[in-house]
PDB file of C-alpha atoms in Angstrom:
ATOM      1  CA  SER A1205       0.000   0.000   0.000  1.00  0.00           C
ATOM      2  CA  PRO A1206       1.444   3.419  -0.936  1.00  0.00           C
ATOM      3  CA  THR A1207       0.357   4.862   2.417  1.00  0.00           C
ATOM      4  CA  LYS A1208       2.925   2.644   4.149  1.00  0.00           C
ATOM      5  CA  VAL A1209       5.843   3.704   1.941  1.00  0.00           C
ATOM      6  CA  LEU A1210       8.358   6.438   2.752  1.00  0.00           C
ATOM      7  CA  VAL A1211      10.977   7.371   0.175  1.00  0.00           C
ATOM      8  CA  VAL A1212      14.108   8.952   1.694  1.00  0.00           C
ATOM      9  CA  ALA A1213      16.952  10.638  -0.190  1.00  0.00           C
ATOM     10  CA  CYS A1214      19.897  12.010   1.795  1.00  0.00           C
ATOM     11  CA  HIS A1215      22.338  14.515   0.236  1.00  0.00           C
ATOM     12  CA  ALA A1216      20.486  14.169  -3.057  1.00  0.00           C
ATOM     13  CA  CYS A1217      21.965  16.461  -5.712  1.00  0.00           C
ATOM     14  CA  GLN A1218      19.410  18.827  -7.235  1.00  0.00           C
ATOM     15  CA  HIS A1219      18.542  16.601 -10.195  1.00  0.00           C
ATOM     16  CA  LEU A1220      18.250  13.553  -7.915  1.00  0.00           C
ATOM     17  CA  THR A1221      16.014  15.486  -5.496  1.00  0.00           C
ATOM     18  CA  ASP A1222      13.746  16.537  -8.364  1.00  0.00           C
ATOM     19  CA  GLU A1223      13.594  13.033  -9.836  1.00  0.00           C
ATOM     20  CA  THR A1224      12.983  11.414  -6.428  1.00  0.00           C
ATOM     21  CA  LEU A1225      10.114  13.798  -5.685  1.00  0.00           C
ATOM     22  CA  GLU A1226       8.634  13.362  -9.159  1.00  0.00           C
ATOM     23  CA  ILE A1227       8.678   9.562  -9.113  1.00  0.00           C
ATOM     24  CA  ALA A1228       7.452   9.272  -5.527  1.00  0.00           C
ATOM     25  CA  SER A1229       4.584  11.694  -6.192  1.00  0.00           C
ATOM     26  CA  GLU A1230       3.500   9.643  -9.224  1.00  0.00           C
ATOM     27  CA  TYR A1231       2.875   6.771  -6.790  1.00  0.00           C
ATOM     28  CA  GLY A1232       1.442   8.981  -4.040  1.00  0.00           C
ATOM     29  CA  VAL A1233       3.937   7.928  -1.371  1.00  0.00           C
ATOM     30  CA  ASN A1234       5.422   9.929   1.512  1.00  0.00           C
ATOM     31  CA  ILE A1235       8.804  11.522   0.808  1.00  0.00           C
ATOM     32  CA  ALA A1236      11.679  13.051   2.785  1.00  0.00           C
ATOM     33  CA  VAL A1237      14.658  14.558   0.960  1.00  0.00           C
ATOM     34  CA  MET A1238      17.787  16.382   2.042  1.00  0.00           C
ATOM     35  CA  PRO A1239      18.833  18.293  -1.098  1.00  0.00           C
ATOM     36  CA  CYS A1240      22.337  19.442  -1.917  1.00  0.00           C
ATOM     37  CA  CYS A1241      24.253  20.820  -4.905  1.00  0.00           C
ATOM     38  CA  GLN A1242      21.358  23.029  -5.973  1.00  0.00           C
ATOM     39  CA  LYS A1243      21.522  24.345  -9.512  1.00  0.00           C
ATOM     40  CA  ASP A1244      19.886  27.373 -11.090  1.00  0.00           C
ATOM     41  CA  HIS A1245      20.289  26.813 -14.812  1.00  0.00           C
ATOM     42  CA  LYS A1246      18.636  30.105 -15.803  1.00  0.00           C
ATOM     43  CA  GLY A1247      20.344  32.226 -13.132  1.00  0.00           C
ATOM     44  CA  SER A1248      17.264  34.074 -11.902  1.00  0.00           C
ATOM     45  CA  TRP A1249      17.243  32.684  -8.348  1.00  0.00           C
ATOM     46  CA  LYS A1250      20.996  32.919  -7.806  1.00  0.00           C
ATOM     47  CA  GLY A1251      20.747  36.682  -8.439  1.00  0.00           C
ATOM     48  CA  LEU A1252      18.018  37.004  -5.828  1.00  0.00           C
ATOM     49  CA  SER A1253      20.135  35.094  -3.337  1.00  0.00           C
ATOM     50  CA  LYS A1254      23.063  37.478  -3.905  1.00  0.00           C
ATOM     51  CA  ARG A1255      20.811  40.526  -3.466  1.00  0.00           C
ATOM     52  CA  LEU A1256      19.401  39.100  -0.223  1.00  0.00           C
ATOM     53  CA  ALA A1257      22.881  38.334   1.088  1.00  0.00           C
ATOM     54  CA  LYS A1258      24.005  41.872   0.211  1.00  0.00           C
ATOM     55  CA  SER A1259      21.099  43.363   2.147  1.00  0.00           C
ATOM     56  CA  ASN A1260      21.975  41.328   5.243  1.00  0.00           C
ATOM     57  CA  GLY A1261      24.344  44.025   6.493  1.00  0.00           C
ATOM     58  CA  ASN A1262      21.807  46.844   6.074  1.00  0.00           C
ATOM     59  CA  LYS A1263      19.891  47.974   9.146  1.00  0.00           C
ATOM     60  CA  SER A1264      16.137  48.362   9.106  1.00  0.00           C
ATOM     61  CA  ASN A1265      14.128  51.029  10.932  1.00  0.00           C
ATOM     62  CA  ASN A1266      14.013  48.974  14.144  1.00  0.00           C
ATOM     63  CA  SER A1267      17.847  48.540  14.167  1.00  0.00           C
ATOM     64  CA  GLN A1268      17.757  44.796  13.563  1.00  0.00           C
ATOM     65  CA  GLU A1269      19.507  43.167  10.634  1.00  0.00           C
ATOM     66  CA  THR A1270      17.381  42.120   7.708  1.00  0.00           C
ATOM     67  CA  ALA A1271      16.984  38.416   7.039  1.00  0.00           C
ATOM     68  CA  SER A1272      19.132  36.690   4.442  1.00  0.00           C
ATOM     69  CA  LEU A1273      18.436  33.473   2.595  1.00  0.00           C
ATOM     70  CA  SER A1274      21.189  31.378   1.070  1.00  0.00           C
ATOM     71  CA  PHE A1275      20.941  30.152  -2.494  1.00  0.00           C
ATOM     72  CA  GLY A1276      20.420  26.586  -1.228  1.00  0.00           C
ATOM     73  CA  THR A1277      17.562  27.675   1.029  1.00  0.00           C
ATOM     74  CA  ILE A1278      15.850  29.540  -1.819  1.00  0.00           C
ATOM     75  CA  MET A1279      16.117  26.497  -4.102  1.00  0.00           C
ATOM     76  CA  ASP A1280      14.774  24.219  -1.342  1.00  0.00           C
ATOM     77  CA  LEU A1281      11.805  26.548  -0.797  1.00  0.00           C
ATOM     78  CA  LEU A1282      11.074  26.451  -4.529  1.00  0.00           C
ATOM     79  CA  THR A1283      11.270  22.646  -4.474  1.00  0.00           C
ATOM     80  CA  ALA A1284       8.890  22.496  -1.504  1.00  0.00           C
ATOM     81  CA  GLY A1285       6.524  24.784  -3.391  1.00  0.00           C
ATOM     82  CA  LYS A1286       6.518  22.435  -6.385  1.00  0.00           C
ATOM     83  CA  MET A1287       5.373  19.614  -4.110  1.00  0.00           C
ATOM     84  CA  MET A1288       2.449  21.741  -2.930  1.00  0.00           C
ATOM     85  CA  ALA A1289       1.356  22.528  -6.512  1.00  0.00           C
ATOM     86  CA  TRP A1290      -2.183  21.525  -7.440  1.00  0.00           C
ATOM     87  CA  ASN A1291      -1.109  18.923 -10.011  1.00  0.00           C
ATOM     88  CA  THR A1292       1.576  17.154  -7.941  1.00  0.00           C
ATOM     89  CA  GLY A1293       0.267  13.702  -7.025  1.00  0.00           C
ATOM     90  CA  LEU A1294      -2.719  14.068  -9.333  1.00  0.00           C
ATOM     91  CA  GLN A1295      -1.988  10.744 -11.059  1.00  0.00           C
ATOM     92  CA  ALA A1296      -2.113   8.928  -7.668  1.00  0.00           C
ATOM     93  CA  ASN A1297      -5.109  10.982  -6.434  1.00  0.00           C
ATOM     94  CA  VAL A1298      -3.086  12.529  -3.583  1.00  0.00           C
ATOM     95  CA  GLU A1299      -1.914  15.972  -2.581  1.00  0.00           C
ATOM     96  CA  TYR A1300       0.971  16.802  -0.291  1.00  0.00           C
ATOM     97  CA  VAL A1301       1.355  18.544   3.033  1.00  0.00           C
ATOM     98  CA  VAL A1302       4.918  19.854   2.958  1.00  0.00           C
ATOM     99  CA  LYS A1303       7.141  20.870   5.865  1.00  0.00           C
ATOM    100  CA  MET A1304      10.762  21.931   6.006  1.00  0.00           C
ATOM    101  CA  LYS A1305      12.943  21.042   8.972  1.00  0.00           C
ATOM    102  CA  LEU A1306      16.481  21.965   9.926  1.00  0.00           C
ATOM    103  CA  MET A1307      19.076  19.609  11.368  1.00  0.00           C
ATOM    104  CA  ASP A1308      22.011  20.708  13.486  1.00  0.00           C
ATOM    105  CA  SER A1309      24.509  22.236  11.056  1.00  0.00           C
ATOM    106  CA  ALA A1310      27.337  20.594  13.050  1.00  0.00           C
ATOM    107  CA  ILE A1311      26.110  17.284  11.580  1.00  0.00           C
ATOM    108  CA  THR A1312      25.958  18.545   8.000  1.00  0.00           C
ATOM    109  CA  LEU A1313      25.965  21.909   6.283  1.00  0.00           C
ATOM    110  CA  GLN A1314      23.232  20.564   3.979  1.00  0.00           C
ATOM    111  CA  ASN A1315      20.872  20.606   6.948  1.00  0.00           C
ATOM    112  CA  ARG A1316      17.476  21.293   5.330  1.00  0.00           C
ATOM    113  CA  ILE A1317      14.986  18.446   5.048  1.00  0.00           C
ATOM    114  CA  ILE A1318      11.850  18.644   2.907  1.00  0.00           C
ATOM    115  CA  MET A1319       9.151  16.315   4.241  1.00  0.00           C
ATOM    116  CA  CYS A1320       6.096  15.570   2.111  1.00  0.00           C
ATOM    117  CA  LYS A1321       3.113  13.686   3.538  1.00  0.00           C
ATOM    118  CA  SER A1322       0.671  12.336   1.001  1.00  0.00           C
ATOM    119  CA  MET A1323      -2.994  12.915   1.684  1.00  0.00           C
ATOM    120  CA  GLN A1324      -6.042  11.711  -0.228  1.00  0.00           C
ATOM    121  CA  ARG A1325      -7.183  14.490  -2.565  1.00  0.00           C
ATOM    122  CA  ARG A1326     -10.151  16.418  -1.300  1.00  0.00           C
ATOM    123  CA  ASP A1327     -13.476  16.277  -3.032  1.00  0.00           C
ATOM    124  CA  ASP A1328     -15.694  19.277  -2.514  1.00  0.00           C
ATOM    125  CA  ASN A1329     -17.991  16.998  -0.462  1.00  0.00           C
ATOM    126  CA  SER A1330     -15.359  15.284   1.731  1.00  0.00           C
ATOM    127  CA  ASN A1331     -14.246  16.347   5.190  1.00  0.00           C
ATOM    128  CA  ASP A1332     -10.744  16.536   6.637  1.00  0.00           C
ATOM    129  CA  GLU A1333     -10.970  13.272   8.613  1.00  0.00           C
ATOM    130  CA  GLU A1334     -11.369  11.333   5.366  1.00  0.00           C
ATOM    131  CA  ARG A1335      -8.338  12.927   3.716  1.00  0.00           C
ATOM    132  CA  GLU A1336      -5.417  11.085   5.267  1.00  0.00           C
ATOM    133  CA  ALA A1337      -4.087   8.445   2.887  1.00  0.00           C
TER     134      ALA A1337
END
């Protein structure tokens, strides 16, 4: 049963993360990935990451530093967003609840984990108790 399956990929390079998520979502199974080696083939997100890092030293009106996101974090957020898209899991009649967790960076610098729990797709007439796959 797909509801009893968990696919795990640790230190999965960007293409492996994408492929793992794509294949697992076709079957509607739960997934946990720890991406690494993120790539931005078009360059649009890497530029944003640099601009955010540059603004990290600037002070805001309340004298606290502005937040900065690394390139890897931005790419992981985009990947998590893809898993929450309306058509992800459509073939298996599931949708995903997605969470991101951080591990202690002393263990690994690639410390972001994307966890995707498959849930039965909602019908307009169903209630939340019936959703869990």
